[in-house]
Coordinates of C-alpha atoms in Angstrom, one line a residue:
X17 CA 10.7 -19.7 -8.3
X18 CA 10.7 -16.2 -7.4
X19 CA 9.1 -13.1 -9.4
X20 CA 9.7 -9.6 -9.7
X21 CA 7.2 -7.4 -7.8
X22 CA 4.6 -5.8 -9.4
X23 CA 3.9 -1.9 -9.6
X24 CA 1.5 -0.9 -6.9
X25 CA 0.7 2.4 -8.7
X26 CA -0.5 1.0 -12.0
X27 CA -1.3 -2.8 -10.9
X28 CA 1.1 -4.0 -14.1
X29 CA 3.8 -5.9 -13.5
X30 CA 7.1 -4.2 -13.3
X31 CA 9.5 -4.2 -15.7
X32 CA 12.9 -6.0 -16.0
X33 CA 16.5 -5.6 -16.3
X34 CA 18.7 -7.3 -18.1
X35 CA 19.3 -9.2 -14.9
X36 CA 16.2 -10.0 -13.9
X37 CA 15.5 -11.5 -17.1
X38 CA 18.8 -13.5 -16.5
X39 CA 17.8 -15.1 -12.9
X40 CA 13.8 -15.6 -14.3
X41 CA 15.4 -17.4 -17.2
X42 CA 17.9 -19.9 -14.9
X43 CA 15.4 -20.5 -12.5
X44 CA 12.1 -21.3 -14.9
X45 CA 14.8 -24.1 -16.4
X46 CA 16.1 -25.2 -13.0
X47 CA 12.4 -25.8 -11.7
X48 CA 10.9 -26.7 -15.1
X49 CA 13.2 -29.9 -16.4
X50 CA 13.1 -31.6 -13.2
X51 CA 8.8 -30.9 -12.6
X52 CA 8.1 -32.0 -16.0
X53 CA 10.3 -35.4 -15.9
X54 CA 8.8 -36.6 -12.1
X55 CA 5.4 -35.7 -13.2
X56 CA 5.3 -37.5 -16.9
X57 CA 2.9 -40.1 -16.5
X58 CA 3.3 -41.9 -19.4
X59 CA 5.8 -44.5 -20.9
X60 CA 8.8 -42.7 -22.8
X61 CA 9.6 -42.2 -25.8
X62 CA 5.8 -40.4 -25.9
X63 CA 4.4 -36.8 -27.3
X64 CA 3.4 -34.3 -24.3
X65 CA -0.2 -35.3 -24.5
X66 CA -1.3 -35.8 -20.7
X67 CA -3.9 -35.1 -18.5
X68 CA -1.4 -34.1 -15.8
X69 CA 1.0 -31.5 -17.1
X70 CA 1.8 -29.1 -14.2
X71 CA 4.8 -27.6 -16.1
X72 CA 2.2 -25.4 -18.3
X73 CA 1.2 -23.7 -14.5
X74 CA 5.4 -22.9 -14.6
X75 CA 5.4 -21.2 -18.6
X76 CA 2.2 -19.3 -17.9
X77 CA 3.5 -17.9 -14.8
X78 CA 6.6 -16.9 -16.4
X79 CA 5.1 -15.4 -19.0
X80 CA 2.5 -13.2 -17.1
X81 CA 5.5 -12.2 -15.4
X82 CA 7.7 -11.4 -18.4
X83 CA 5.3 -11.0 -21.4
X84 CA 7.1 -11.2 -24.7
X85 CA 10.4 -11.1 -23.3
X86 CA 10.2 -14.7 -21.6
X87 CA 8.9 -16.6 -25.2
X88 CA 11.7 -17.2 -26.5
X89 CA 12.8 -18.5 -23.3
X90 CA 10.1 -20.9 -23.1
X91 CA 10.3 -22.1 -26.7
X92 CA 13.9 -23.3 -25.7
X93 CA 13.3 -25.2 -22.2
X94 CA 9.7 -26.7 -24.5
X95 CA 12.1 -28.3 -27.1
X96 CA 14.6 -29.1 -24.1
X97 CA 12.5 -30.7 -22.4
X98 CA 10.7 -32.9 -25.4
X99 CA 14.6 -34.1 -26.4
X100 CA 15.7 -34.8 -23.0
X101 CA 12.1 -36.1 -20.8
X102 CA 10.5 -37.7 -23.5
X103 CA 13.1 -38.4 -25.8
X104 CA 10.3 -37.1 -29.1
X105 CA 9.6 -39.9 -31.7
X106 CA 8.1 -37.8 -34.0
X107 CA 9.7 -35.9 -36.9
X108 CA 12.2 -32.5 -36.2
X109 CA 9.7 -30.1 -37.9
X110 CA 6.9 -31.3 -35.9
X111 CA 8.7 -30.9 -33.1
X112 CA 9.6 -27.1 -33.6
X113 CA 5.7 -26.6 -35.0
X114 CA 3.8 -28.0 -31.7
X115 CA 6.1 -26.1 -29.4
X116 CA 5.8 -23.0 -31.7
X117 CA 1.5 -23.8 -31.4
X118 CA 1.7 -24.2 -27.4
X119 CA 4.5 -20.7 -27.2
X120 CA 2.2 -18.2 -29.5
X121 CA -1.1 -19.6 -27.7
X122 CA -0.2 -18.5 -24.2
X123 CA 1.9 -15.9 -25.0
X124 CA -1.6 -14.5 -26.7
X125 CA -3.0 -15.2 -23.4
X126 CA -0.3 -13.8 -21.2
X127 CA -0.8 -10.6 -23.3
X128 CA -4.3 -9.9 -22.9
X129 CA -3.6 -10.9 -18.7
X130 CA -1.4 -8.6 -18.4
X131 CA -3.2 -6.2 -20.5
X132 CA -6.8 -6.5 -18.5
X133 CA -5.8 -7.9 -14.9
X134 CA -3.5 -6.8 -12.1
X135 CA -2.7 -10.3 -12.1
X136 CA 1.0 -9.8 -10.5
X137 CA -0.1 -7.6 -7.6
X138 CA -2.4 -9.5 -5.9
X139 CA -4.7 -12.1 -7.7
X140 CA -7.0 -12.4 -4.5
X141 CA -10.1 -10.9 -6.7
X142 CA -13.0 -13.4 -8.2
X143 CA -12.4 -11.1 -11.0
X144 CA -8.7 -11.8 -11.5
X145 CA -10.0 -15.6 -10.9
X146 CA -12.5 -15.2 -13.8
X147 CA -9.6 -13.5 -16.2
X148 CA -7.3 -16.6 -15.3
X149 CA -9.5 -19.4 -15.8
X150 CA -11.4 -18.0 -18.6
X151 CA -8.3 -16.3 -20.9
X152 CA -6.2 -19.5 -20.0
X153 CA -8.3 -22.3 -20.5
X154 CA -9.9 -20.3 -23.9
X155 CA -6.1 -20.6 -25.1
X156 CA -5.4 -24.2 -24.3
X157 CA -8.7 -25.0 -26.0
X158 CA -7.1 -23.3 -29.2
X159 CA -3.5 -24.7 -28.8
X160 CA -4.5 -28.6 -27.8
X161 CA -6.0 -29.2 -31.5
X162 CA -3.2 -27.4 -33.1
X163 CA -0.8 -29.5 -31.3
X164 CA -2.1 -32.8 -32.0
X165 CA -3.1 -31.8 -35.5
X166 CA 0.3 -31.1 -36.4
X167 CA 1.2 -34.7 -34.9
X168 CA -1.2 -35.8 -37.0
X169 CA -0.5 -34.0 -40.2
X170 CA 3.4 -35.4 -39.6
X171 CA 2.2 -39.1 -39.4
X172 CA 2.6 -39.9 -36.0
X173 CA -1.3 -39.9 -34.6
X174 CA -3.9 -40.8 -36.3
X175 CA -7.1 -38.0 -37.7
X176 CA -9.3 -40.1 -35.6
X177 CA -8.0 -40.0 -32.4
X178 CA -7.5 -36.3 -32.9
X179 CA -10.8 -35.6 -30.8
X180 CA -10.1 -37.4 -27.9
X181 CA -5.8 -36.6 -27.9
X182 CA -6.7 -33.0 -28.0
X183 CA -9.1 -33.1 -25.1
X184 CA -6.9 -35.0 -23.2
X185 CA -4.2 -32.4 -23.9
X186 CA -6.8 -29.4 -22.7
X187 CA -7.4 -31.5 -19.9
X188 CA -3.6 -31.7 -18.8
X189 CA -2.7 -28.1 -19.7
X190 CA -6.1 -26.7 -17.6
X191 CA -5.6 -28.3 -14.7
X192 CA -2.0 -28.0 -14.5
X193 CA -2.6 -24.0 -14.7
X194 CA -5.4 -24.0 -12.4
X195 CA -3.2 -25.6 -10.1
X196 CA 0.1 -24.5 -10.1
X197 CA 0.2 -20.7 -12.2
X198 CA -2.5 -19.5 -8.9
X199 CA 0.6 -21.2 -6.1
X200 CA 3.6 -19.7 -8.4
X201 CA 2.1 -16.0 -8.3
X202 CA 1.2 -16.2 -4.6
X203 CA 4.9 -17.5 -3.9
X204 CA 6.0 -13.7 -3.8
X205 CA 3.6 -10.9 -3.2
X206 CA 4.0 -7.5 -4.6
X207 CA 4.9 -5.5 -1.2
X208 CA 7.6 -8.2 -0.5
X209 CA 5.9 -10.3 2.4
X210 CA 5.6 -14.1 1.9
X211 CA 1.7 -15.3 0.8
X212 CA 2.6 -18.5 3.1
X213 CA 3.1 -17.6 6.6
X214 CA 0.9 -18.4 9.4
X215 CA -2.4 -18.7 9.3
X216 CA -2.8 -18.6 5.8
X217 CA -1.4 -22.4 5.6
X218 CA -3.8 -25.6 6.3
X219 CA -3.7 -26.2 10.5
X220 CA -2.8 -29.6 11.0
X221 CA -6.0 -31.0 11.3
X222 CA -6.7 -29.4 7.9
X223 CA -4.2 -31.3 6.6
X224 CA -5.3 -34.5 8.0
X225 CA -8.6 -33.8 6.8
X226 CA -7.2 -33.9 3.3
X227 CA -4.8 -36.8 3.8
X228 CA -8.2 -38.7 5.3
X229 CA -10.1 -38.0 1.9
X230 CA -7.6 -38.7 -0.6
X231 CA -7.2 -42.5 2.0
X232 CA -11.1 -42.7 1.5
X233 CA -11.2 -42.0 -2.5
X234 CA -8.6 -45.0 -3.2
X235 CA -10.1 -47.3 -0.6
X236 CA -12.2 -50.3 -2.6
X237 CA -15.1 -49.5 -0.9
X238 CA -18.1 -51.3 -2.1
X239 CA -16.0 -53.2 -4.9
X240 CA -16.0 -49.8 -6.5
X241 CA -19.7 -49.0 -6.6
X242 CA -19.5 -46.0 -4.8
X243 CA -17.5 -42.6 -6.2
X244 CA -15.9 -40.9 -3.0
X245 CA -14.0 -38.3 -4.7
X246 CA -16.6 -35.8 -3.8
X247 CA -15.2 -35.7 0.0
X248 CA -12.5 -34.1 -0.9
X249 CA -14.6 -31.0 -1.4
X250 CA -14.7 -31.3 2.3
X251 CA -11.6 -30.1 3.4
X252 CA -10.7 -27.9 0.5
X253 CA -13.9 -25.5 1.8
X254 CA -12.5 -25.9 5.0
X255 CA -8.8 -24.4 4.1
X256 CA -10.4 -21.8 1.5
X257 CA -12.8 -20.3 4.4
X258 CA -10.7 -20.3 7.1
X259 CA -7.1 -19.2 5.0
X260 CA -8.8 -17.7 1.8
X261 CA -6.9 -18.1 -1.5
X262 CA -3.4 -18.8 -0.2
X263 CA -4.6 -21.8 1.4
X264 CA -7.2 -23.1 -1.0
X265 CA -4.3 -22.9 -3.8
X266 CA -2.0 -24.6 -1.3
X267 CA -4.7 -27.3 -0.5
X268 CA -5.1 -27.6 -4.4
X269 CA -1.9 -28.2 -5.4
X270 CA -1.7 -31.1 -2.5
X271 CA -5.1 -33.1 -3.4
X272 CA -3.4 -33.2 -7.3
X273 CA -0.3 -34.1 -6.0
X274 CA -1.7 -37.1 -3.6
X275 CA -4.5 -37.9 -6.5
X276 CA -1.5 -38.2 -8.8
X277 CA 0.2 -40.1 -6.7
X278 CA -2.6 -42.3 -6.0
X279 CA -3.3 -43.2 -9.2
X280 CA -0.3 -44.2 -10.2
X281 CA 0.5 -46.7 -7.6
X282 CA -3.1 -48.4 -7.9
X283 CA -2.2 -48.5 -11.6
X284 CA -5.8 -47.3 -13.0
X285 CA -5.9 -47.3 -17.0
X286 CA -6.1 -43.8 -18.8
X287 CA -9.5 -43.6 -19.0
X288 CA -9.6 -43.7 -15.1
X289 CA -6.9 -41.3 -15.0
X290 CA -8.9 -39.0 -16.9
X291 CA -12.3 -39.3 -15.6
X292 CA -10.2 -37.8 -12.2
X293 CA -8.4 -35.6 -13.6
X294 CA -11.6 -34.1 -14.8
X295 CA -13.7 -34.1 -11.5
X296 CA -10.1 -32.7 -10.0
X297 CA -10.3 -29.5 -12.4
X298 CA -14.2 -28.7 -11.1
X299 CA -12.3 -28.9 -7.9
X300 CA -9.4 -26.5 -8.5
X301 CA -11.7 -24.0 -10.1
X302 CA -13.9 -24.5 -7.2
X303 CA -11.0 -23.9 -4.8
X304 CA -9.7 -21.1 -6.7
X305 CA -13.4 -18.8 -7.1
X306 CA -14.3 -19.9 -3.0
X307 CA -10.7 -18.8 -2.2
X308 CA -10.6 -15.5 -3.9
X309 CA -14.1 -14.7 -2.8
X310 CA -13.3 -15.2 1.0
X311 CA -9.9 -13.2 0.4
X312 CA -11.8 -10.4 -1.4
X313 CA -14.2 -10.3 1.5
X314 CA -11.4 -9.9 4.1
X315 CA -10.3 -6.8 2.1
X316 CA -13.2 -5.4 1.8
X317 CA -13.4 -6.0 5.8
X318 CA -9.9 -4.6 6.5
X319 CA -10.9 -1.6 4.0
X320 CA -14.1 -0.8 6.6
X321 CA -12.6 -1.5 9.9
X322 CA -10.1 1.5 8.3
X323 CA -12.7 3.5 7.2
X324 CA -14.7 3.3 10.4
X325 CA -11.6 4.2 12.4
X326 CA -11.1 7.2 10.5
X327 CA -14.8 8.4 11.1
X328 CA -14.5 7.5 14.8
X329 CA -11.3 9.7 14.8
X330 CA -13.1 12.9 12.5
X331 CA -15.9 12.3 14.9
X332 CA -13.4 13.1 17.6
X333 CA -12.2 15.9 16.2
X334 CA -15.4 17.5 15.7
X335 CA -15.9 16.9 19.1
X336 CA -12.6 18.3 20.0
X337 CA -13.7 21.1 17.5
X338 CA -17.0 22.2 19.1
X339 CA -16.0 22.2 22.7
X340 CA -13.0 24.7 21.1
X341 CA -15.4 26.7 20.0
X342 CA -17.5 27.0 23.1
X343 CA -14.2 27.2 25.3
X344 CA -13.7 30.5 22.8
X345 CA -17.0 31.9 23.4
X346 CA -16.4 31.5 27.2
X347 CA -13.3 33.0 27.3
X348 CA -13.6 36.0 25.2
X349 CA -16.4 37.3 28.0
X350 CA -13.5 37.5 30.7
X351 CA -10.5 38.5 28.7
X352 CA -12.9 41.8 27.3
X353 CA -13.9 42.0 31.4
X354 CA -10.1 41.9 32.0
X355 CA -9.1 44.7 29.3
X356 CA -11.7 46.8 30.8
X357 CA -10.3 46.7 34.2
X358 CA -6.9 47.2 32.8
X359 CA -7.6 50.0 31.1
X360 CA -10.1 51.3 33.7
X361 CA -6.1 51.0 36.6
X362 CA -4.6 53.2 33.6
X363 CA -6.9 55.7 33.8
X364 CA -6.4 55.9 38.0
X365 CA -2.7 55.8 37.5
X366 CA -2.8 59.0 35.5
X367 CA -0.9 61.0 37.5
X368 CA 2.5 62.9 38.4
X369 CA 3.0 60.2 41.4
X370 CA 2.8 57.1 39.4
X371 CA 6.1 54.8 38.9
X372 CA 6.3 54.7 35.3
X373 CA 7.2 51.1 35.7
X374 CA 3.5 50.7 36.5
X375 CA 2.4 52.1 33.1
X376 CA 4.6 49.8 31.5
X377 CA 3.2 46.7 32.8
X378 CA -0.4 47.8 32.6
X379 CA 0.5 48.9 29.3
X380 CA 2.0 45.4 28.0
X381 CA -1.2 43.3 30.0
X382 CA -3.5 45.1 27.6
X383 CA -1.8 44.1 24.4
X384 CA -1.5 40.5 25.8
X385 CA -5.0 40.7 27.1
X386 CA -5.9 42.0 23.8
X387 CA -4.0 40.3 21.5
X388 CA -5.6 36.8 23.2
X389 CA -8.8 38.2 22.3
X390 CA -7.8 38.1 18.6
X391 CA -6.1 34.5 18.9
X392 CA -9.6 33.5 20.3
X393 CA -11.6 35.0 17.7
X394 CA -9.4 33.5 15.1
X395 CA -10.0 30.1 16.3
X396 CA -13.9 30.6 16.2
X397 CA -13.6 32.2 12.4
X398 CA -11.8 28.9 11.9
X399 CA -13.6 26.5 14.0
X400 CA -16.9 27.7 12.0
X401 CA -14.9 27.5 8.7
X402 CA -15.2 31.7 7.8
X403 CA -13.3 33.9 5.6
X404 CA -9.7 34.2 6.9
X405 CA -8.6 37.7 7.1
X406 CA -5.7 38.1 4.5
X407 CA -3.7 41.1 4.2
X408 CA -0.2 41.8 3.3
X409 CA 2.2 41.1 6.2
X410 CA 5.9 41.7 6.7
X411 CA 8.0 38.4 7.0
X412 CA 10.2 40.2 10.0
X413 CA 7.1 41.8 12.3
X414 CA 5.7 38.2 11.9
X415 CA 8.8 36.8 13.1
X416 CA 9.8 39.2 15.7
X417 CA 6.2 38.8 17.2
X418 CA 6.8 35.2 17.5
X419 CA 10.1 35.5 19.2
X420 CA 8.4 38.6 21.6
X421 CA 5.8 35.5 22.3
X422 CA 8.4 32.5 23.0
X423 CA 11.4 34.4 24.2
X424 CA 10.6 33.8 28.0
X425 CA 9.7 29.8 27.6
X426 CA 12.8 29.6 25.6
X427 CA 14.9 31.2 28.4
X428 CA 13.3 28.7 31.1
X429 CA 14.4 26.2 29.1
X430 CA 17.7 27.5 28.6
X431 CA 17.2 27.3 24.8
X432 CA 19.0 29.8 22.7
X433 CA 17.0 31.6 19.6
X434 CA 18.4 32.4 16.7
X435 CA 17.1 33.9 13.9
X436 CA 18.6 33.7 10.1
X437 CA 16.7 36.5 7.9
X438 CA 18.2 37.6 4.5
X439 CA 16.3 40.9 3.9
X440 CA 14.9 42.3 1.5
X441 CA 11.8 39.8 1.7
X442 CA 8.6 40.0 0.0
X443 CA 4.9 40.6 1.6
X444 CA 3.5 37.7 2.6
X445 CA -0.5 37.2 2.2
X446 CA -1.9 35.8 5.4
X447 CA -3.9 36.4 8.3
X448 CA -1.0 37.3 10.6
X449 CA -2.1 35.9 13.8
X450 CA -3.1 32.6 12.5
X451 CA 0.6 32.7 11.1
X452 CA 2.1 33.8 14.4
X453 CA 0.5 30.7 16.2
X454 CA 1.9 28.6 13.6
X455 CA 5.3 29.5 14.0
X456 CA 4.8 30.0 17.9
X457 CA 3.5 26.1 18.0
X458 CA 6.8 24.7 15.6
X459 CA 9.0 26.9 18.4
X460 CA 7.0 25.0 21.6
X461 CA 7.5 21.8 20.2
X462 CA 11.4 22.6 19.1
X463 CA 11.9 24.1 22.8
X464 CA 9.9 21.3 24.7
X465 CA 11.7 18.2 22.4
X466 CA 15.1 20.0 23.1
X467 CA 14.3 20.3 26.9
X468 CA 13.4 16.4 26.9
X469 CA 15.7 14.7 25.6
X470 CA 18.2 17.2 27.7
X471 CA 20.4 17.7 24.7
X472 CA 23.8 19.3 25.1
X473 CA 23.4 21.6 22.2
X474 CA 20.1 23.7 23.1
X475 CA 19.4 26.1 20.0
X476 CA 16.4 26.9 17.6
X477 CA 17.2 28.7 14.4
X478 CA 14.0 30.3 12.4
X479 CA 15.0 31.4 9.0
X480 CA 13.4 33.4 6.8
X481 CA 13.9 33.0 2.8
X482 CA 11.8 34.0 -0.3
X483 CA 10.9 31.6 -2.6
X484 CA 11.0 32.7 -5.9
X485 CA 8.9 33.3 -8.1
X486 CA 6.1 33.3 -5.6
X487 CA 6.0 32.8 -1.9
X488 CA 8.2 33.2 1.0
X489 CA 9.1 30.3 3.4
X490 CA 9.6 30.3 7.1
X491 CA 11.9 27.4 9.0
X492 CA 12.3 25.9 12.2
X493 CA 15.1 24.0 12.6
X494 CA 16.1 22.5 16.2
X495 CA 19.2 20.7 18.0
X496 CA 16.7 18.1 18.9
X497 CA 16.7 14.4 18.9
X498 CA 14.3 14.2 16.0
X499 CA 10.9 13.2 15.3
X500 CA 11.2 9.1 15.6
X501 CA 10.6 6.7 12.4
X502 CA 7.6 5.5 13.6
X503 CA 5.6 8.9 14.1
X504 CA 7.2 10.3 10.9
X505 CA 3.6 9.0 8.8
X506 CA 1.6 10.0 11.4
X507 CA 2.6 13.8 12.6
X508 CA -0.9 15.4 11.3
X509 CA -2.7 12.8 12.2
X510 CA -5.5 13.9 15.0
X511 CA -4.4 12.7 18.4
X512 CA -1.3 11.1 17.6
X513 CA 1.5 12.7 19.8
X514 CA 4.4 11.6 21.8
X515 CA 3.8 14.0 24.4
X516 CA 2.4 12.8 27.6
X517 CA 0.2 14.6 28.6
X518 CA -0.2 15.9 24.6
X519 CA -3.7 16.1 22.2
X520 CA -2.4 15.6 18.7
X521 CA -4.3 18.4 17.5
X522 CA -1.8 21.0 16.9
X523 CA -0.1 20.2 13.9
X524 CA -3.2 19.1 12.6
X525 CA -4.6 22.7 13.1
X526 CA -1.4 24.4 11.9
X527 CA -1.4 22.3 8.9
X528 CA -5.0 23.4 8.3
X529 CA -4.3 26.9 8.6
X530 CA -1.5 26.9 6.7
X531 CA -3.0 24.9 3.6
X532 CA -6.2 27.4 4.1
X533 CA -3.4 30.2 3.3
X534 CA -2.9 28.3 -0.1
X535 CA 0.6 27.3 1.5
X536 CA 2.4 24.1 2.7
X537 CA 3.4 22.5 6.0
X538 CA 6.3 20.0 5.7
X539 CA 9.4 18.2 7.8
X540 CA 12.0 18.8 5.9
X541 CA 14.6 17.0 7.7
X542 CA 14.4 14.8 10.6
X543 CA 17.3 12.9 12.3
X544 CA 19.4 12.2 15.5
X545 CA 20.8 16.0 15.3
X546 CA 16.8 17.6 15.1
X547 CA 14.7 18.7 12.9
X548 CA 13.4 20.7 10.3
X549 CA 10.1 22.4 9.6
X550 CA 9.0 24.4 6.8
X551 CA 6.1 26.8 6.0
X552 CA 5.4 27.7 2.7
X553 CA 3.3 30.7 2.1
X554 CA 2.4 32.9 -1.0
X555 CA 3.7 36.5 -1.5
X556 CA 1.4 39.3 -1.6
X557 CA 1.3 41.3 -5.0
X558 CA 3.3 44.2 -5.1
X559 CA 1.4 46.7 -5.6
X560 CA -0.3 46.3 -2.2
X561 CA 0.9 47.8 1.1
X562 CA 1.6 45.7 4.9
X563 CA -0.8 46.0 7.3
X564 CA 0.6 48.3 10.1
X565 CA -2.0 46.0 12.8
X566 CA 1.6 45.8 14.8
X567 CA 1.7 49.1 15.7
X568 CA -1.7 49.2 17.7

């Protein structure tokens, strides 16, 4: 009988169409006519007071599942079901009273479940257990003297019996919940995957186990002397530790079914029936609490092993982040060295017999030379997590930097750059070299995704837009083949790259930078035809002026 998923946001179940309500409603009288006529135990015409009644585990189910909506539902298939199983003896008001009793009882309890426990998304907790058992059982302990009172007010039971009936009818309606409402929810699990696939189920010698228990409890050992039902504990621990709720339910809902079964063929009076029925609800309850418990565990397992894998990769990436650090320090002694002697060959070239070509390219090694020193120190202000350098930048300079930067691996590549720029275009607030390698790492990947894949249209667009009221939003969009499916939840996680001979880190680090600007870092659109990325980034006020730091 299948179920609607729950909502994995709020842990309520979800609501229901029209539809839904439709298909719930077919299927609950499909499964419950034909459940509740092979598993009455008693001569017919009789009133529905056994202690076996596994269609209550099929109305409380639908009712946690449907609340309100399903009563009326299972007021119907109740007085169906009476007519047409039983064929009721009693009088027609009677009738509609008990079934009205047994519908407002667990319609109170499916209320407060739904109400108090996420019991449709995943009732794997010993607390969802607890809620069950206790709400569920508190009801049928309410609805089993109203039901046989109202028999008894109409004639057809007698006041003394009342006692025992009503126990009898807890009994039934108990165990048939604690058996079969914990296998109906588990039938369909909230994020679509089956609760019954392998391992979860018994292993074959599991289900001998059980098989070999039930044989032993019905043997006439000792001419009845000795009470064997206990080894049936055996296995059902078994199942619960080794599979966890699913399979304790599972191995549940089998033991009743062979005890059941059992008893009936041996032909045991009612008071036999009963006294097993009893010892068989310690068991479910048992199997439910050890089941949940183990299943809980397991979560709480899966949660660390997660956990400890994301330490072990922050761990990694402090690592990564210290030896960054040192690398900076190291370098920056060199690259000053290497401005010095630069600037040291301009000062010898001063004169009238000097190419000027040699001026130029002196002249452009210094502003590389000195423009890596600034990229370096930026990495150790952000490496040691110090105050980023904002100023009011111009969209364009930042732009046309990048494009000076990339313009040479683009042409290796035999990439074309293009840029779309709608001007006028507000200031941006940043620290414009962090910014620049931003833009200059979404280019390298662009070029180097284009170049591998060999794709026949080899073009990068950067755009430029303002974003009113407040910001300003760079793009780069490729002719790609696309960032694939599977690393589409993972691009800024640390060291997860397609590359080959790639770290991982630099989208983490651009995200980082970006978000430290008070901006955003998103793929906007991925696909077969390449891909999109977007930087958001605030506008500076207007009042304030752009750094000229380009024309050094």
């Amino acid at each position: 009988m299948p179920f609607p998923p729950a909502s994995r946001a709020t842990g309520a179940p979800a609501i229901l169409t029209g539809r839904d309500m439709v298909v719930l409603s077919l299927a609950f009288l499909a499964a419950y006519l034909p459940i509740d006529w092979l598993t009455f135990i008693h001569p017919r015409p009789s009133l529905n007071i056994t202690p076996w009644n596994p269609p209550a585990g099929l109305y409380m189910a639908l009712l946690l599942w449907t609340g309100a909506r399903g009563l009326p539902m299972v007021y119907a298939t109740l007085i169906l079901a009476d007519l047409v199983v039983r064929g009721h003896p009693a009088s027609v008001s009677s009738l509609l009273l008990s079934n009205l009793a047994i519908v407002a009882g667990y319609g109170a309890a499916a209320h407060v479940l739904r109400h108090r426990v996420a019991i449709g998304l995943a009732l794997n907790r010993v607390r969802d257990v607890g809620w069950l058992v206790g709400v569920t059982f508190l009801s049928a302990a309410v609805v089993a003297p109203v039901f046989v009172g109202v028999f008894v007010l109409d004639g057809a039971l007698s006041a003394a019996d009342l006692p025992t009936l009503a126990f009898q009818y807890w009994l039934g309606d108990a165990i048939g919940i604690a058996v079969v409402t914990p296998f109906v929810l588990l039938l369909h699990r909230p994020d679509k995957t089956p609760a019954w696939s392998v391992p979860k189920t018994p292993t074959a010698a599991q289900t001998a186990a059980i098989a070999a228990a039930l044989l032993l409890v019905f043997l006439p050992i000792g001419d009845g002397q000795f009470n064997l039902f206990y080894l049936l504990f055996l296995p059902l621990v078994w199942v619960a530790v080794s599979h966890g709720l699913p399979g304790a339910v599972l191995a549940a809902l089998a033991i009743q079914s062979g005890l059941i079964a059992g008893l009936q063929a041996i032909g045991l009076p009612l008071g036999a029936v009963i006294y097993h029925q009893t010892l068989m609800l310690a068991l479910a309850i048992t199997a439910l609490f050890l089941g949940a418990l183990v299943s809980e565990r397991r979560e709480v397992e899966v949660r660390l092993r997660e956990h400890q894998t994301e330490l072990a990769h922050l761990s990694r990436l402090t690592v990564t982040g210290e030896m960054a650090s040192a690398l900076a320090h190291e370098l920056n002694q060199p690259l000053l060295a290497a401005i010095s002697y630069a600037r040291a060959a301009q000062r010898l070239l001063e004169g009238d017999d000097t190419p000027p070509r040699a001026h130029e390219l002196i002249d452009k090694a210094v502003i590389q030379a000195e423009r890596a020193g600034e990229v370096i120190r930026g990495l150790r202000t952000f490496l040691s997590k110090g105050s980023l350098q904002l100023a009011p930048e111009s969209a364009s300079e930042i732009l046309r930097e990048t494009l000076t930067l990339v313009r040479g691996d683009a042409a290796y590549n035999r990439v074309q750059l293009r840029v779309d720029m709608a001007e006028p275009l507000p200031l941006v607030l940043c620290d414009r070299i962090q910014i620049e390698q931003v833009l200059l790492n979404l280019v390298h990947n662009s070029i180097e995704a284009i170049a591998a894949a060999d794709s026949a249209v080899r073009e990068v667009v950067l755009r430029v837009r303002a974003t009113p009221p407040d910001g300003l939003t760079f793009e780069v969009e490729d002719s790609g083949p696309g960032v694939s499916a599977g690393m589409v939840d993972h691009l800024y996680s640390p060291f997860a790259t397609t590359k080959p001979a790639g770290m991982g880190l630099g989208l983490p680090i651009c995200r980082s930078i970006v978000e430290s600007h008070g901006g955003r870092l998103w793929l906007g659109r991925t696909g077969s035809t390449g891909s999109v990325f977007q930087v958001f980034l605030p506008a500076a006020r207007s009042d304030t002026r752009p750094s000229h730091d380009s024309d050094r």
